[in-house]
Coordinates of C-alpha atoms in Angstrom, one line a residue:
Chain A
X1 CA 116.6 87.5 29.6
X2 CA 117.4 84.2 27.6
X3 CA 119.2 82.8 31.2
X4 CA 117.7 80.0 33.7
X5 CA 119.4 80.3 36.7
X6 CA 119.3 77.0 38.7
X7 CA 120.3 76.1 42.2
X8 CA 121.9 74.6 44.3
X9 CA 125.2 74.1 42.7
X10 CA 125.4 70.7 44.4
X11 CA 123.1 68.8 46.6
X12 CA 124.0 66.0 49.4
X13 CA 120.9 64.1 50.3
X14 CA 120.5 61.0 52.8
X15 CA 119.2 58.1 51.5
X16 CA 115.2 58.0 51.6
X17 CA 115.7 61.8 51.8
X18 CA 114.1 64.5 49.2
X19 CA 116.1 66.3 46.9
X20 CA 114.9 69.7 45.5
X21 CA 116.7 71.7 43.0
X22 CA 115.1 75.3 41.9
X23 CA 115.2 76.9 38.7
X24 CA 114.8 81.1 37.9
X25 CA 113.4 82.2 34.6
X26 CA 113.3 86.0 32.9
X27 CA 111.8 85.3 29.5
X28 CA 108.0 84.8 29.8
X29 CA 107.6 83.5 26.3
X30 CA 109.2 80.5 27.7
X31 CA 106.4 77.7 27.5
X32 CA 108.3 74.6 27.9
X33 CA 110.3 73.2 31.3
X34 CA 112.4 70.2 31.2
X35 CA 114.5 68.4 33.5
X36 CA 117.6 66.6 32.3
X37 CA 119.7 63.9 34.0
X38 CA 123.4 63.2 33.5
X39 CA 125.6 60.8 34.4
X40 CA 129.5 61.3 33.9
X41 CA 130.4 60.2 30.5
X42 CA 126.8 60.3 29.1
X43 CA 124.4 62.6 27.4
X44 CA 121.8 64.1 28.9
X45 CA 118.3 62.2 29.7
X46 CA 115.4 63.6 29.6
X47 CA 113.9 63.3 32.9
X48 CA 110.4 65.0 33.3
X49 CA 109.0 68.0 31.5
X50 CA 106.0 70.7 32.3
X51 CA 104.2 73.4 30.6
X52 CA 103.1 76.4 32.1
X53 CA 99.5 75.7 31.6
X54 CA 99.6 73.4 34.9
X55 CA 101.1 73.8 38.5
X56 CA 102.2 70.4 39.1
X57 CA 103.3 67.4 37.0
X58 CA 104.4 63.9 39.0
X59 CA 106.2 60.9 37.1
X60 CA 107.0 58.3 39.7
X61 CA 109.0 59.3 42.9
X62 CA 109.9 62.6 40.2
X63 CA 107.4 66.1 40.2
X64 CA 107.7 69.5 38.7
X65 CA 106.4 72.4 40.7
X66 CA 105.7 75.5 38.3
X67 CA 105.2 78.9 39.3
X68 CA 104.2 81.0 36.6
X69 CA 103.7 84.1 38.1
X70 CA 107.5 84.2 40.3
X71 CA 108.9 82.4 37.3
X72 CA 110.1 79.7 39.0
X73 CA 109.7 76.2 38.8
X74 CA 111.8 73.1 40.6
X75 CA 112.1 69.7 40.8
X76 CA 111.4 67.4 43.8
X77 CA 113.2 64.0 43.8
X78 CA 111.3 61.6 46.9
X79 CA 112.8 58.8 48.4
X80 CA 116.3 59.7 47.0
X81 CA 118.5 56.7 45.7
X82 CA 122.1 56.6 45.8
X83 CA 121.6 56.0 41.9
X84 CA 119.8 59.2 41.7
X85 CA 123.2 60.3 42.1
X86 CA 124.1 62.6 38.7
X87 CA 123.7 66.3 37.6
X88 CA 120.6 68.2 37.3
X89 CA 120.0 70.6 34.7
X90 CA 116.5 72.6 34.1
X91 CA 115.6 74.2 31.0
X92 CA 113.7 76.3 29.1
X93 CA 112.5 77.1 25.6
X94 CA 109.7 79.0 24.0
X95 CA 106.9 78.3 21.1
X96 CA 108.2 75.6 19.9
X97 CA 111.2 76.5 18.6
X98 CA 113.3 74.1 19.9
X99 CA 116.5 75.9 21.1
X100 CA 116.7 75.1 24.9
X101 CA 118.3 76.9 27.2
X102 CA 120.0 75.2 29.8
X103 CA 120.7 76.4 33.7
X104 CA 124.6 75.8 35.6
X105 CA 123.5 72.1 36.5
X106 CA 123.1 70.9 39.8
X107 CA 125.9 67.8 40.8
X108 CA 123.3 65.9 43.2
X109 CA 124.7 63.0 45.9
X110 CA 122.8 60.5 47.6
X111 CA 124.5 59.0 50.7
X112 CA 123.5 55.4 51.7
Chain B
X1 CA 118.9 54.4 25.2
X2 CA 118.0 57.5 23.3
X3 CA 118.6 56.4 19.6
X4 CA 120.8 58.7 19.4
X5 CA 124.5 58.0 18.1
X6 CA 127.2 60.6 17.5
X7 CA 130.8 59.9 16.5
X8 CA 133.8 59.8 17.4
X9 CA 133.5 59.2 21.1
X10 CA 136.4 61.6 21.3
X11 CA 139.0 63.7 19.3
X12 CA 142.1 65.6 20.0
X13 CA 142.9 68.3 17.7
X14 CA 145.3 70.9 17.6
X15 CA 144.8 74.9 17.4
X16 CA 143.9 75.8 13.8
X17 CA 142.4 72.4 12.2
X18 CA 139.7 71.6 11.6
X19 CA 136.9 68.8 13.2
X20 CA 133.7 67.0 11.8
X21 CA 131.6 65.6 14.1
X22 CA 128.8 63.4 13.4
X23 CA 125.2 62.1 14.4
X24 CA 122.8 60.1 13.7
X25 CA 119.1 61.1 15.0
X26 CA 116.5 58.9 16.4
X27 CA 113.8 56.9 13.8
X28 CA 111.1 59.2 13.0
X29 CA 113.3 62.2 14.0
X30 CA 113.6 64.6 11.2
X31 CA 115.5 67.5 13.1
X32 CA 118.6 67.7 15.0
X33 CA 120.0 70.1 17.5
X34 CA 123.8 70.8 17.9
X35 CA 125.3 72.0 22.0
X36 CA 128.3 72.7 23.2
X37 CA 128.9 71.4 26.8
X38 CA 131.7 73.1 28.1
X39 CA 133.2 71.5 32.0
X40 CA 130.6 72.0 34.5
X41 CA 128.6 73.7 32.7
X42 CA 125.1 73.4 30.9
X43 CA 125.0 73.0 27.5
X44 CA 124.8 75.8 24.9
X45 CA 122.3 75.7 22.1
X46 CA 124.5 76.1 18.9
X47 CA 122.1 75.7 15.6
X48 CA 119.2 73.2 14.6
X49 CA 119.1 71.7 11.3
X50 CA 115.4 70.7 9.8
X51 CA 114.8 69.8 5.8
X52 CA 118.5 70.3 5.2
X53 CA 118.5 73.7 6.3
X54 CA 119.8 75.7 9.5
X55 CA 116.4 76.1 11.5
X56 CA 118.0 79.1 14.6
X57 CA 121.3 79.3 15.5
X58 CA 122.8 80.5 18.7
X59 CA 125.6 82.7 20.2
X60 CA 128.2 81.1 17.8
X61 CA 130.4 82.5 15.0
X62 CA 130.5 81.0 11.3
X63 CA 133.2 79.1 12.0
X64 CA 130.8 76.5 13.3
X65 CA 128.7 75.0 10.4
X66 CA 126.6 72.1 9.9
X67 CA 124.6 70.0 7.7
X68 CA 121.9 67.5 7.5
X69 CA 121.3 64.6 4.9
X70 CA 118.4 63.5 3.7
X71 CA 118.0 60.5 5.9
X72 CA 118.5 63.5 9.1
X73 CA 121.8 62.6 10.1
X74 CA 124.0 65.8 10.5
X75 CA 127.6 66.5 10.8
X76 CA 129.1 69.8 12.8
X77 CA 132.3 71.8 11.5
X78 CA 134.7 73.4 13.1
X79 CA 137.1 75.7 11.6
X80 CA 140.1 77.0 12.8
X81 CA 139.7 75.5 16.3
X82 CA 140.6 77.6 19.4
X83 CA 141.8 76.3 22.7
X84 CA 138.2 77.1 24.0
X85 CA 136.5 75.0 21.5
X86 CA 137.4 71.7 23.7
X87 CA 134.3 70.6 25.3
X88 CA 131.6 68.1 24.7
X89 CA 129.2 68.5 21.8
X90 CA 126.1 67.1 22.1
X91 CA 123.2 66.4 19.4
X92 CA 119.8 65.6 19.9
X93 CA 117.0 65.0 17.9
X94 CA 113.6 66.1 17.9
X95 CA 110.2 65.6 15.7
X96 CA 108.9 68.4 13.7
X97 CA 106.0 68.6 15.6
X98 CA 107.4 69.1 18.6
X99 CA 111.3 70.6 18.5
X100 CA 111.3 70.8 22.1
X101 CA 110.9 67.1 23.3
X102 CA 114.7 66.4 22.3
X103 CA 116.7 63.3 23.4
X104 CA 120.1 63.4 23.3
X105 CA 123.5 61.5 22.5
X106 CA 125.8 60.3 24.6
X107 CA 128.4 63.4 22.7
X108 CA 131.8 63.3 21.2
X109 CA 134.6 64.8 23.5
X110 CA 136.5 66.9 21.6
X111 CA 139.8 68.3 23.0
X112 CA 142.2 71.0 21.1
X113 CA 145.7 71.1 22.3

């Protein structure tokens, strides 16, 4: 119950293309979704974040879709860059408690 | 940047000693969040530390401990390291009003031989 599964495992987008990753949750006390980039050699970066109170959050070429009642939520990258290029990890956590649960990551390529 | 320092940058221990790893959390951060990032994998939640005092702990025995000073840095322990223990450890910090928005170090690398 305390998993995220997230997929793909890896992603290969074209250049201009969009990437989409998807992310499974069990646990409905979860009320907080982020996204996390990583480059190699680097902690993770918080990307973009939602909570289940809205359906849709958008930060510049990055959104959130959130589906409450399939549990699922993902993350749409437009206009993919080749520095997009990095791994993808969604997470979860519930009432503020601060203990986030992480999915597999998601090792995402953008082609020139 | 994130604010966020840990140190060293990496470590290589043998089976059986013993490790301190350290961090220093963002200004205005008063708790701090320990993970364990093994290879191609996500990180694992391993304890929180807020007022000096373990705040949740995960799936992790007591041979991983911590601490946190009063200006909210923190150090993680290891004792008696196993050959699974090498990874990369990751803390991030977080205000008290919200634990959840954490930002992250760049980790210390810790490899046990």
């Amino acid at each position: 119950q305390q998993q995220v599964k997230q997929s793909p495992q890896s992603l290969i987008v074209q250049k201009g293309g969009i990437s989409i990753i998807n992310c499974a949750y069990e646990n409905t006390a979860f009320d907080y979704f982020p996204w996390y980039q990583q480059f190699p050699g680097k902690g993770p970066a918080l990307l973009i974040a939602i909570r289940p109170d809205v359906s849709e959050k958008k930060e510049g070429r990055f959104t959130i879709s959130f589906n409450k009642s399939a549990k699922q939520f993902s993350l749409h990258i437009m206009d993919s860059q080749p520095g997009d290029s990095a791994t993808y990890f969604c997470a979860a956590s519930a009432q503020l408690g601060g203990k986030l649960i992480f999915g597999q990551g998601t090792e995402l390529s953008v082609k020139p | 940047e994130t604010g966020v320092t840990q140190s060293p940058t990496h470590l290589i221990k043998t089976r059986g000693q013993q490790v301190t790893l350290r961090c220093s959390s963002q200004s205005g951060h008063n708790t701090v969040s320990w993970y364990q990032q093994a290879l191609g994998q996500g990180p694992q939640f391993i304890f929180q530390y807020y007022r000096e005092e373990e705040n949740g702990r995960g799936n992790f025995p007591p041979r991983f401990s911590g601490l946190q000073f009063p200006n909210y840095s923190s150090e993680l322990n290891v004792n008696a390291l196993e050959l699974d223990d090498s990874a990369l450890y990751l803390c991030a910090s977080s205000r008290v009003g919200d634990k959840n928005i954490q930002y992250f170090g760049a980790g210390t690398r810790l490899s046990v031989l």
